[in-house]
Tab-separated table of C-alpha atoms (C1' of nucleotides) in Angstrom:
chain	number	residue	atom	x	y	z
A	27	MET	CA	195.571	-68.198	-145.423
A	28	SER	CA	192.383	-67.337	-143.642
A	29	HIS	CA	193.350	-64.910	-140.943
A	30	THR	CA	196.792	-63.833	-142.064
A	31	VAL	CA	197.440	-60.266	-141.092
A	32	GLY	CA	198.831	-58.066	-143.742
A	33	ALA	CA	199.272	-54.455	-142.730
A	34	ARG	CA	195.982	-54.182	-144.603
A	35	GLN	CA	193.843	-56.445	-142.449
A	36	ALA	CA	195.516	-55.130	-139.342
A	37	GLN	CA	194.439	-51.558	-139.944
A	38	LYS	CA	190.950	-52.657	-140.853
A	39	GLN	CA	190.589	-54.571	-137.602
A	40	GLN	CA	191.934	-51.582	-135.774
A	41	SER	CA	189.113	-49.464	-137.170
A	42	ARG	CA	186.609	-52.155	-136.351
A	43	ARG	CA	187.886	-52.187	-132.809
A	44	ALA	CA	187.603	-48.411	-132.650
A	45	LEU	CA	183.975	-48.665	-133.721
A	46	LEU	CA	183.190	-51.343	-131.163
A	47	ASP	CA	184.946	-49.428	-128.405
A	48	ALA	CA	183.251	-46.166	-129.306
A	49	GLY	CA	179.897	-47.921	-129.410
A	50	LEU	CA	180.393	-49.597	-126.073
A	51	HIS	CA	181.465	-46.302	-124.577
A	52	LEU	CA	178.422	-44.454	-125.878
A	53	LEU	CA	176.129	-47.242	-124.730
A	54	ALA	CA	177.119	-46.517	-121.162
A	55	ASP	CA	174.286	-44.029	-120.963
A	56	GLN	CA	172.241	-44.751	-124.027
A	57	ASN	CA	170.286	-47.522	-125.709
A	58	LEU	CA	171.418	-49.301	-128.804
A	59	ALA	CA	168.179	-48.269	-130.478
A	60	SER	CA	168.936	-44.614	-129.908
A	61	LEU	CA	172.527	-44.854	-131.068
A	62	GLY	CA	173.399	-43.232	-134.375
A	63	VAL	CA	175.829	-44.248	-137.092
A	64	ARG	CA	177.267	-40.755	-137.218
A	65	GLU	CA	177.547	-40.658	-133.460
A	66	VAL	CA	179.630	-43.816	-133.390
A	67	THR	CA	181.897	-42.899	-136.267
A	68	ARG	CA	182.455	-39.443	-134.808
A	69	ALA	CA	183.510	-40.965	-131.498
A	70	ALA	CA	185.708	-43.478	-133.293
A	71	GLY	CA	187.409	-40.800	-135.379
A	72	LEU	CA	186.144	-42.079	-138.703
A	73	SER	CA	183.891	-40.748	-141.415
A	74	PRO	CA	180.242	-41.842	-141.409
A	75	ALA	CA	180.618	-43.839	-144.592
A	76	ALA	CA	183.468	-45.858	-143.102
A	77	PHE	CA	180.990	-47.558	-140.802
A	78	TYR	CA	179.478	-49.494	-143.689
A	79	ARG	CA	182.822	-51.051	-144.533
A	80	HIS	CA	182.469	-53.002	-141.275
A	81	PHE	CA	178.801	-53.422	-140.429
A	82	PRO	CA	175.617	-53.250	-142.497
A	83	ASP	CA	173.613	-52.090	-139.488
A	84	LEU	CA	173.919	-50.811	-135.979
A	85	ALA	CA	172.135	-54.005	-135.018
A	86	ALA	CA	175.088	-55.927	-136.439
A	87	LEU	CA	177.460	-53.941	-134.279
A	88	GLY	CA	175.222	-54.814	-131.348
A	89	VAL	CA	175.399	-58.519	-132.107
A	90	ALA	CA	179.179	-58.294	-132.309
A	91	LEU	CA	179.183	-56.723	-128.872
A	92	VAL	CA	177.012	-59.531	-127.549
A	93	GLU	CA	179.532	-62.076	-128.736
A	94	GLU	CA	182.355	-60.227	-127.051
A	95	SER	CA	180.419	-59.832	-123.834
A	96	LEU	CA	179.483	-63.457	-123.535
A	97	ALA	CA	182.920	-64.767	-124.254
A	98	SER	CA	184.018	-63.150	-121.022
A	99	LEU	CA	180.966	-64.588	-119.273
A	100	HIS	CA	181.910	-68.139	-120.140
A	101	VAL	CA	185.399	-67.548	-118.852
A	102	MET	CA	183.843	-66.367	-115.626
A	103	ILE	CA	181.589	-69.363	-115.058
A	104	ARG	CA	184.486	-71.719	-115.507
A	105	SER	CA	186.477	-69.922	-112.860
A	106	VAL	CA	183.561	-70.307	-110.462
A	107	LEU	CA	182.922	-73.961	-110.994
A	108	ALA	CA	186.529	-75.054	-111.243
A	109	GLY	CA	188.050	-76.110	-107.977
A	110	ALA	CA	186.039	-77.772	-105.265
A	111	GLY	CA	185.327	-76.786	-101.707
A	112	GLY	CA	182.322	-76.951	-99.446
A	113	SER	CA	179.069	-75.283	-100.286
A	114	GLU	CA	180.008	-72.228	-98.196
A	115	GLU	CA	183.302	-71.702	-99.984
A	116	LEU	CA	181.594	-72.128	-103.308
A	117	ILE	CA	179.001	-69.518	-102.433
A	118	ASP	CA	181.640	-67.022	-101.337
A	119	ARG	CA	183.653	-67.622	-104.462
A	120	THR	CA	180.594	-67.233	-106.683
A	121	VAL	CA	179.615	-63.877	-105.254
A	122	ASP	CA	183.200	-62.632	-105.336
A	123	VAL	CA	183.588	-63.604	-108.962
A	124	ILE	CA	180.350	-61.892	-109.929
A	125	GLU	CA	181.377	-58.709	-108.157
A	126	ARG	CA	184.786	-58.700	-109.751
A	127	HIS	CA	183.406	-59.498	-113.157
A	128	VAL	CA	180.987	-56.588	-112.994
A	129	ARG	CA	183.763	-54.261	-111.939
A	130	GLU	CA	186.212	-55.400	-114.594
A	131	HIS	CA	183.753	-55.688	-117.454
A	132	GLN	CA	181.380	-52.938	-116.462
A	133	PRO	CA	180.632	-51.676	-119.983
A	134	HIS	CA	179.949	-55.131	-121.362
A	135	VAL	CA	177.766	-56.126	-118.424
A	136	ARG	CA	175.841	-52.869	-118.577
A	137	PHE	CA	175.324	-53.421	-122.275
A	138	LEU	CA	173.918	-56.894	-121.658
A	139	ALA	CA	171.583	-55.721	-118.894
A	140	ARG	CA	170.345	-52.858	-121.026
A	141	GLU	CA	169.795	-54.735	-124.247
A	142	ARG	CA	168.487	-57.986	-122.805
A	143	HIS	CA	164.980	-56.544	-123.004
A	144	GLY	CA	165.918	-53.656	-125.266
A	145	GLY	CA	164.427	-52.480	-128.518
A	146	VAL	CA	166.542	-54.467	-130.996
A	147	ARG	CA	165.184	-57.941	-131.634
A	148	GLN	CA	168.339	-59.373	-133.161
A	149	VAL	CA	170.373	-58.431	-130.104
A	150	ARG	CA	167.718	-59.574	-127.662
A	151	GLU	CA	167.647	-62.993	-129.261
A	152	ALA	CA	171.419	-63.297	-129.320
A	153	ILE	CA	171.577	-62.585	-125.599
A	154	ASP	CA	168.757	-64.979	-124.839
A	155	THR	CA	170.322	-67.818	-126.781
A	156	GLU	CA	173.669	-67.370	-125.149
A	157	LEU	CA	172.162	-67.115	-121.678
A	158	GLY	CA	170.451	-70.433	-122.370
A	159	ARG	CA	173.778	-72.022	-123.245
A	160	PHE	CA	175.115	-70.539	-120.066
A	161	ALA	CA	172.359	-72.222	-118.028
A	162	ALA	CA	173.092	-75.522	-119.737
A	163	GLU	CA	176.731	-75.239	-118.760
A	164	VAL	CA	175.782	-74.521	-115.160
A	165	GLY	CA	173.395	-77.460	-115.197
A	166	ALA	CA	176.120	-79.803	-116.403
A	167	ALA	CA	178.388	-78.633	-113.606
A	168	LEU	CA	175.664	-79.077	-111.006
A	169	ALA	CA	175.096	-82.626	-112.154
A	170	LEU	CA	178.642	-83.514	-111.137
A	171	GLN	CA	178.186	-82.441	-107.545
A	172	PRO	CA	177.340	-85.191	-105.034
A	173	VAL	CA	174.308	-83.242	-103.760
A	174	SER	CA	172.640	-83.825	-107.116
A	175	ARG	CA	172.478	-87.602	-106.741
A	176	GLY	CA	169.078	-88.798	-107.906
A	177	TRP	CA	168.041	-85.518	-109.522
A	178	SER	CA	166.174	-85.688	-112.827
A	179	ASP	CA	167.494	-83.695	-115.784
A	180	GLU	CA	164.427	-81.514	-115.629
A	181	ASP	CA	164.974	-80.638	-111.994
A	182	LEU	CA	168.633	-79.922	-112.648
A	183	ARG	CA	167.692	-77.607	-115.445
A	184	MET	CA	165.246	-75.656	-113.335
A	185	LEU	CA	167.845	-75.337	-110.580
A	186	ALA	CA	170.430	-74.108	-113.087
A	187	GLU	CA	167.978	-71.505	-114.352
A	188	LEU	CA	167.284	-70.389	-110.820
A	189	TYR	CA	171.008	-69.915	-110.255
A	190	VAL	CA	171.503	-68.065	-113.526
A	191	ASP	CA	168.561	-65.749	-112.903
A	192	HIS	CA	169.945	-65.059	-109.470
A	193	MET	CA	173.372	-64.298	-110.885
A	194	VAL	CA	171.865	-61.932	-113.409
A	195	SER	CA	169.840	-60.112	-110.761
A	196	THR	CA	172.881	-59.856	-108.518
A	197	ALA	CA	175.071	-58.564	-111.319
A	198	ALA	CA	172.470	-55.945	-112.185
A	199	ALA	CA	172.323	-54.858	-108.569
A	200	PHE	CA	176.103	-54.512	-108.400
A	201	LEU	CA	175.970	-52.498	-111.574
A	202	GLU	CA	173.518	-50.012	-110.126
A	203	ALA	CA	175.738	-49.550	-107.081
A	204	GLN	CA	179.045	-49.101	-108.945
A	205	ASP	CA	180.883	-45.779	-108.637
A	206	ALA	CA	178.341	-44.674	-106.098
A	207	ASP	CA	178.028	-46.519	-102.870
A	208	PRO	CA	180.694	-48.927	-101.638
A	209	ALA	CA	178.669	-49.747	-98.522
A	210	ARG	CA	175.732	-50.705	-100.691
A	211	GLU	CA	177.995	-53.029	-102.658
A	212	ARG	CA	178.890	-54.924	-99.528
A	213	HIS	CA	175.228	-55.156	-98.598
A	214	ILE	CA	174.349	-56.581	-101.995
A	215	ALA	CA	177.103	-59.171	-101.659
A	216	ALA	CA	175.913	-60.158	-98.186
A	217	THR	CA	172.313	-60.494	-99.355
A	218	ALA	CA	173.343	-62.556	-102.354
A	219	ARG	CA	175.274	-64.930	-100.120
A	220	LEU	CA	172.294	-65.409	-97.816
A	221	GLN	CA	170.030	-66.088	-100.753
A	222	LEU	CA	172.406	-68.634	-102.210
A	223	ARG	CA	172.644	-70.298	-98.819
A	224	LEU	CA	168.866	-70.543	-98.639
A	225	ILE	CA	168.658	-72.007	-102.115
A	226	SER	CA	171.373	-74.530	-101.329
A	227	LEU	CA	169.408	-75.484	-98.203
A	228	GLY	CA	166.303	-76.111	-100.270
A	229	ARG	CA	168.439	-78.108	-102.629
A	230	ARG	CA	169.659	-80.446	-99.895
A	231	HIS	CA	166.100	-81.196	-98.812
A	232	TRP	CA	164.708	-81.613	-102.295
A	233	GLN	CA	162.977	-84.882	-103.067
A	234	GLY	CA	162.032	-85.437	-106.672
A	235	GLY	CA	160.139	-82.937	-108.864
B	20	MET	CA	138.182	-27.615	-105.466
B	21	SER	CA	141.292	-29.531	-106.274
B	22	HIS	CA	140.265	-32.094	-108.793
B	23	THR	CA	136.900	-30.800	-109.950
B	24	VAL	CA	136.395	-31.570	-113.584
B	25	GLY	CA	135.239	-28.705	-115.654
B	26	ALA	CA	134.863	-29.486	-119.334
B	27	ARG	CA	138.243	-27.806	-119.434
B	28	GLN	CA	140.178	-30.207	-117.242
B	29	ALA	CA	138.363	-33.137	-118.758
B	30	GLN	CA	139.585	-32.430	-122.258
B	31	LYS	CA	143.085	-31.769	-121.010
B	32	GLN	CA	143.202	-35.106	-119.259
B	33	GLN	CA	141.872	-36.742	-122.374
B	34	SER	CA	144.811	-35.388	-124.356
B	35	ARG	CA	147.205	-36.447	-121.631
B	36	ARG	CA	145.747	-39.921	-121.800
B	37	ALA	CA	146.148	-39.951	-125.564
B	38	LEU	CA	149.827	-39.068	-125.155
B	39	LEU	CA	150.407	-41.765	-122.566
B	40	ASP	CA	148.595	-44.372	-124.633
B	41	ALA	CA	150.422	-43.426	-127.790
B	42	GLY	CA	153.725	-43.533	-125.930
B	43	LEU	CA	153.027	-46.922	-124.415
B	44	HIS	CA	151.989	-48.246	-127.801
B	45	LEU	CA	155.137	-47.012	-129.496
B	46	LEU	CA	157.298	-48.373	-126.690
B	47	ALA	CA	156.184	-51.876	-127.568
B	48	ASP	CA	159.110	-52.110	-129.955
B	49	GLN	CA	161.254	-49.167	-129.081
B	50	ASN	CA	163.175	-47.674	-126.193
B	51	LEU	CA	162.132	-44.584	-124.347
B	52	ALA	CA	165.475	-43.023	-125.209
B	53	SER	CA	164.814	-43.432	-128.903
B	54	LEU	CA	161.254	-42.124	-128.728
B	55	GLY	CA	160.574	-38.717	-130.255
B	56	VAL	CA	158.241	-35.939	-129.201
B	57	ARG	CA	156.915	-35.570	-132.718
B	58	GLU	CA	156.488	-39.310	-132.974
B	59	VAL	CA	154.306	-39.423	-129.881
B	60	THR	CA	152.180	-36.421	-130.752
B	61	ARG	CA	151.668	-37.711	-134.267
B	62	ALA	CA	150.422	-41.028	-132.902
B	63	ALA	CA	148.231	-39.230	-130.387
B	64	GLY	CA	146.703	-36.982	-133.011
B	65	LEU	CA	148.073	-33.763	-131.555
B	66	SER	CA	150.478	-31.122	-132.704
B	67	PRO	CA	154.095	-31.292	-131.516
B	68	ALA	CA	153.771	-28.163	-129.410
B	69	ALA	CA	150.819	-29.623	-127.527
B	70	PHE	CA	153.147	-32.090	-125.859
B	71	TYR	CA	154.752	-29.375	-123.773
B	72	ARG	CA	151.411	-28.420	-122.268
B	73	HIS	CA	151.534	-31.763	-120.464
B	74	PHE	CA	155.147	-32.795	-119.984
B	75	PRO	CA	158.420	-30.885	-119.991
B	76	ASP	CA	160.303	-33.921	-121.238
B	77	LEU	CA	159.890	-37.361	-122.646
B	78	ALA	CA	161.521	-38.519	-119.431
B	79	ALA	CA	158.576	-37.027	-117.548
B	80	LEU	CA	156.179	-39.009	-119.676
B	81	GLY	CA	158.253	-42.058	-118.857
B	82	VAL	CA	157.982	-41.419	-115.132
B	83	ALA	CA	154.221	-41.036	-115.465
B	84	LEU	CA	154.122	-44.424	-117.172
B	85	VAL	CA	156.137	-45.932	-114.338
B	86	GLU	CA	153.582	-44.705	-111.827
B	87	GLU	CA	150.748	-46.199	-113.842
B	88	SER	CA	152.549	-49.485	-114.289
B	89	LEU	CA	153.337	-49.925	-110.652
B	90	ALA	CA	149.897	-49.052	-109.440
B	91	SER	CA	148.688	-52.194	-111.185
B	92	LEU	CA	151.605	-54.122	-109.689
B	93	HIS	CA	150.565	-53.277	-106.155
B	94	VAL	CA	147.049	-54.378	-106.902
B	95	MET	CA	148.483	-57.646	-108.092
B	96	ILE	CA	150.607	-58.393	-105.050
B	97	ARG	CA	147.635	-57.830	-102.780
B	98	SER	CA	145.585	-60.343	-104.710
B	99	VAL	CA	148.368	-62.898	-104.256
B	100	LEU	CA	148.930	-62.459	-100.571
B	101	ALA	CA	145.291	-62.027	-99.597
B	102	GLY	CA	143.576	-65.258	-98.663
B	103	ALA	CA	145.410	-68.053	-96.973
B	104	GLY	CA	146.010	-71.626	-98.046
B	105	GLY	CA	148.900	-74.020	-97.824
B	106	SER	CA	152.259	-73.280	-99.349
B	107	GLU	CA	151.369	-75.286	-102.470
B	108	GLU	CA	148.166	-73.358	-103.098
B	109	LEU	CA	150.002	-70.102	-102.541
B	110	ILE	CA	152.664	-71.051	-105.060
B	111	ASP	CA	150.104	-72.004	-107.680
B	112	ARG	CA	148.188	-68.796	-107.100
B	113	THR	CA	151.350	-66.692	-107.335
B	114	VAL	CA	152.405	-68.104	-110.677
B	115	ASP	CA	148.875	-67.857	-112.052
B	116	VAL	CA	148.595	-64.232	-111.027
B	117	ILE	CA	151.941	-63.368	-112.601
B	118	GLU	CA	150.976	-65.044	-115.844
B	119	ARG	CA	147.626	-63.298	-115.945
B	120	HIS	CA	149.129	-59.981	-115.035
B	121	VAL	CA	151.641	-60.177	-117.845
B	122	ARG	CA	148.910	-61.068	-120.304
B	123	GLU	CA	146.538	-58.330	-119.187
B	124	HIS	CA	149.096	-55.581	-118.755
B	125	GLN	CA	151.518	-56.611	-121.427
B	126	PRO	CA	152.457	-53.087	-122.563
B	127	HIS	CA	153.090	-51.838	-119.053
B	128	VAL	CA	155.108	-54.893	-118.062
B	129	ARG	CA	157.148	-54.721	-121.235
B	130	PHE	CA	157.804	-51.078	-120.582
B	131	LEU	CA	159.067	-51.855	-117.076
B	132	ALA	CA	161.314	-54.674	-118.242
B	133	ARG	CA	162.753	-52.525	-121.001
B	134	GLU	CA	163.355	-49.387	-119.004
B	135	ARG	CA	164.475	-50.966	-115.754
B	136	HIS	CA	168.035	-50.874	-117.036
B	137	GLY	CA	167.324	-48.503	-119.894
B	138	GLY	CA	168.973	-45.294	-120.940
B	139	VAL	CA	166.895	-42.776	-118.966
B	140	ARG	CA	168.172	-42.284	-115.435
B	141	GLN	CA	165.031	-40.663	-114.080
B	142	VAL	CA	162.908	-43.599	-115.170
B	143	ARG	CA	165.400	-46.185	-113.992
B	144	GLU	CA	165.414	-44.666	-110.543
B	145	ALA	CA	161.643	-44.438	-110.385
B	146	ILE	CA	161.340	-48.133	-111.188
B	147	ASP	CA	164.022	-49.061	-108.694
B	148	THR	CA	162.427	-47.092	-105.891
B	149	GLU	CA	159.044	-48.560	-106.528
B	150	LEU	CA	160.396	-52.087	-106.793
B	151	GLY	CA	161.994	-51.536	-103.396
B	152	ARG	CA	158.631	-50.533	-101.938
B	153	PHE	CA	157.242	-53.622	-103.537
B	154	ALA	CA	159.807	-55.804	-101.775
B	155	ALA	CA	159.016	-54.119	-98.473
B	156	GLU	CA	155.366	-54.939	-98.945
B	157	VAL	CA	156.178	-58.552	-99.685
B	158	GLY	CA	158.449	-58.659	-96.640
B	159	ALA	CA	155.685	-57.374	-94.400
B	160	ALA	CA	153.352	-60.036	-95.706
B	161	LEU	CA	155.942	-62.773	-95.201
B	162	ALA	CA	156.411	-61.686	-91.601
B	163	LEU	CA	152.788	-62.557	-90.892
B	164	GLN	CA	153.144	-66.156	-92.000
B	165	PRO	CA	153.770	-68.747	-89.257
B	166	VAL	CA	156.820	-70.097	-91.097
B	167	SER	CA	158.597	-66.830	-90.383
B	168	ARG	CA	158.584	-67.251	-86.617
B	169	GLY	CA	161.987	-66.258	-85.294
B	170	TRP	CA	163.233	-64.641	-88.504
B	171	SER	CA	165.208	-61.432	-88.208
B	172	ASP	CA	164.103	-58.386	-90.176
B	173	GLU	CA	167.248	-58.642	-92.240
B	174	ASP	CA	166.597	-62.247	-93.209
B	175	LEU	CA	163.003	-61.435	-94.052
B	176	ARG	CA	164.134	-58.624	-96.286
B	177	MET	CA	166.596	-60.823	-98.175
B	178	LEU	CA	163.899	-63.444	-98.645
B	179	ALA	CA	161.460	-60.837	-99.923
B	180	GLU	CA	164.061	-59.611	-102.408
B	181	LEU	CA	164.668	-63.158	-103.554
B	182	TYR	CA	160.948	-63.575	-104.193
B	183	VAL	CA	160.663	-60.242	-105.997
B	184	ASP	CA	163.656	-60.941	-108.204
B	185	HIS	CA	162.177	-64.309	-109.021
B	186	MET	CA	158.843	-62.742	-109.888
B	187	VAL	CA	160.535	-60.233	-112.150
B	188	SER	CA	162.524	-62.925	-113.939
B	189	THR	CA	159.420	-65.039	-114.373
B	190	ALA	CA	157.395	-62.132	-115.688
B	191	ALA	CA	160.135	-61.313	-118.181
B	192	ALA	CA	160.185	-64.916	-119.342
B	193	PHE	CA	156.405	-64.917	-119.843
B	194	LEU	CA	156.755	-61.715	-121.798
B	195	GLU	CA	159.236	-63.213	-124.209
B	196	ALA	CA	156.913	-66.154	-124.828
B	197	GLN	CA	153.718	-64.146	-125.362
B	198	ASP	CA	152.009	-64.313	-128.753
B	199	ALA	CA	154.481	-66.945	-129.825
B	200	ASP	CA	154.598	-70.207	-128.012
B	201	PRO	CA	151.799	-71.402	-125.740
B	202	ALA	CA	153.663	-74.598	-124.894
B	203	ARG	CA	156.630	-72.564	-123.761
B	204	GLU	CA	154.351	-70.560	-121.494
B	205	ARG	CA	153.260	-73.699	-119.702
B	206	HIS	CA	156.870	-74.766	-119.331
B	207	ILE	CA	157.825	-71.431	-117.803
B	208	ALA	CA	154.950	-71.720	-115.342
B	209	ALA	CA	155.967	-75.240	-114.369
B	210	THR	CA	159.592	-74.234	-113.857
B	211	ALA	CA	158.596	-71.216	-111.780
B	212	ARG	CA	156.472	-73.422	-109.542
B	213	LEU	CA	159.330	-75.854	-108.972
B	214	GLN	CA	161.689	-73.032	-108.152
B	215	LEU	CA	159.265	-71.511	-105.677
B	216	ARG	CA	158.837	-74.902	-104.083
B	217	LEU	CA	162.579	-75.251	-103.671
B	218	ILE	CA	162.867	-71.802	-102.143
B	219	SER	CA	160.025	-72.523	-99.775
B	220	LEU	CA	161.816	-75.725	-98.782
B	221	GLY	CA	164.962	-73.810	-97.957
B	222	ARG	CA	162.856	-71.384	-96.024
B	223	ARG	CA	161.417	-74.096	-93.810
B	224	HIS	CA	164.868	-75.346	-92.919
B	225	TRP	CA	166.400	-71.927	-92.350
B	226	GLN	CA	168.003	-71.289	-89.026
B	227	GLY	CA	169.125	-67.742	-88.338
B	228	GLY	CA	171.185	-65.584	-90.698
C	3	DA	C1'	128.798	-9.162	-120.910
C	4	DT	C1'	133.393	-8.702	-120.723
C	5	DT	C1'	137.790	-10.096	-119.477
C	6	DT	C1'	141.113	-13.607	-118.488
C	7	DT	C1'	142.882	-18.182	-118.844
C	8	DC	C1'	144.921	-21.714	-121.386
C	9	DG	C1'	144.956	-26.103	-124.447
C	10	DG	C1'	145.983	-26.633	-129.048
C	11	DC	C1'	147.853	-25.246	-133.641
C	12	DA	C1'	150.768	-23.887	-137.728
C	13	DA	C1'	155.070	-22.207	-138.881
C	14	DA	C1'	159.662	-21.445	-138.483
C	15	DC	C1'	164.242	-22.062	-136.199
C	16	DA	C1'	168.713	-24.430	-136.759
C	17	DC	C1'	170.291	-28.822	-136.638
C	18	DT	C1'	171.079	-33.901	-136.889
C	19	DT	C1'	170.105	-37.989	-139.054
C	20	DG	C1'	171.061	-42.531	-142.528
C	21	DT	C1'	172.815	-43.631	-146.770
C	22	DT	C1'	174.816	-43.156	-151.455
C	23	DT	C1'	178.021	-41.150	-154.571
C	24	DA	C1'	182.418	-40.608	-156.830
C	25	DC	C1'	186.911	-40.018	-155.331
C	26	DT	C1'	191.809	-40.863	-153.337
C	27	DG	C1'	195.832	-43.210	-152.150
C	28	DA	C1'	198.282	-46.726	-149.925
C	29	DA	C1'	198.928	-51.707	-149.381
C	30	DT	C1'	198.695	-55.944	-152.209
C	31	DG	C1'	199.684	-59.264	-156.148
C	32	DG	C1'	201.532	-60.340	-160.485
D	7	DC	C1'	206.938	-51.655	-162.042
D	8	DC	C1'	202.394	-51.693	-163.092
D	9	DA	C1'	197.484	-53.055	-162.092
D	10	DT	C1'	194.198	-53.971	-158.805
D	11	DT	C1'	192.009	-54.033	-154.561
D	12	DC	C1'	189.655	-51.618	-151.014
D	13	DA	C1'	189.483	-48.898	-146.347
D	14	DG	C1'	188.520	-44.375	-145.789
D	15	DT	C1'	186.872	-39.594	-147.350
D	16	DA	C1'	184.103	-35.417	-148.473
D	17	DA	C1'	179.925	-33.932	-150.275
D	18	DA	C1'	175.291	-34.166	-151.162
D	19	DC	C1'	170.570	-36.060	-150.616
D	20	DA	C1'	165.951	-35.790	-148.623
D	21	DA	C1'	163.925	-36.376	-144.368
D	22	DG	C1'	163.580	-36.228	-139.782
D	23	DT	C1'	164.437	-33.909	-135.128
D	24	DG	C1'	163.396	-30.661	-130.442
D	25	DT	C1'	161.740	-26.450	-129.183
D	26	DT	C1'	159.928	-21.576	-129.531
D	27	DT	C1'	156.924	-18.254	-131.380
D	28	DG	C1'	152.561	-15.863	-131.972
D	29	DC	C1'	148.052	-16.761	-132.581
D	30	DC	C1'	143.179	-18.675	-132.120
D	31	DG	C1'	138.981	-19.786	-129.853
D	32	DA	C1'	136.381	-21.808	-126.379
D	33	DA	C1'	135.859	-22.442	-121.455
D	34	DA	C1'	136.144	-20.069	-116.935
D	35	DA	C1'	136.010	-16.154	-114.000
D	36	DT	C1'	134.600	-11.635	-112.957
DNA sequence: ATTTTCGGCAAACACTTGTTTACTGAATGG
DNA sequence: CCATTCAGTAAACAAGTGTTTGCCGAAAAT
């Protein structure tokens, strides 16, 4: 069997989890590039050498974290696009979901924001690739909406990228405001809604690229 | 005199420059948080102790780099907004200026992108503050355009932030493509122009927040 | 001409780091 | 029940780290 769990595999995965959790925790106020093997293992309650039973590199741990983080992202996008409603309802729902997602997955989101342009190439590329897939998914969903009648694939793609960039910026703004300023959070949400409304207005008046 | 240059001050500033340059160079593929004092001084051709004659911290060096980086940003925004022209010309000029700016100030721009959500609070805050000023400047310029007749200050501010976020995203995209893929650069520019056109369309049809 | 200032240096402080080594001991498989 | 596998360990390696110290020598001030 491929993924049968003996007591063996179970304990190994438990350690792996401990390493990932410890890493994510430490990356709350640190960069992946400045993270140390000893630091992680210490926080995970393991010996330094144990790390190498799970990952060859800290970069590999980073890539594993990217995969985790983006799994939750794809879940999120589906919950936004599922269910219909007018453009206003969709905008409200989008902003709400982003805000909630940032709150509930704060460490993962912070990690993504920090390492998207961070010092570890492997991780940067993993994030970029997955964000591209994300945009493609958004584009496919946009194509199904009636407003997109007559839009070229190219124009749909650029609109999807505009939305994704906006979501990323908004998420980053929420992140900065977390655990600090609840009034500021509401302001960010209000601004994001206005911006989405303006974009959707431009979208309705669009005529060919 | 305050800033008279004796041979004394001149040599000191030369060393300071060497430290900043060395730092910026090393930060091309590294995070500020993972940079070392010895590393910087070695690259600058100074002894480790010399560093402390100029900065108390590496964070302080980072803040100095932020100030440098954003000085050039303000120069840039002025060159975009100065001179009139139709909305199309303005869009073309904007994207051109961003592309050129990224090419000519690659290290500074990369530094900003990397440290905007990086691991050093002091630097993060400095960037955020200055980016806010930047948005205010853009907002003031937007207010002068005829299209903005009847816009509330709040709406102008949210539009300015939308533009700034878009500029940042575009700059980051150019950065990723530099020294790699000239075709991709042209594609990024084309997409950015389309997106700006769509935003400007929404702007023309806006009616009150 | 003499004193003061001060940028830069070498050396030393006490750690921390990544990675490899040989090992232990419990879960696995026959 | 015995052999093997293998996650985890402690110890050691050489090399790197931030920061302080006392000192030097040239520029600046008197």
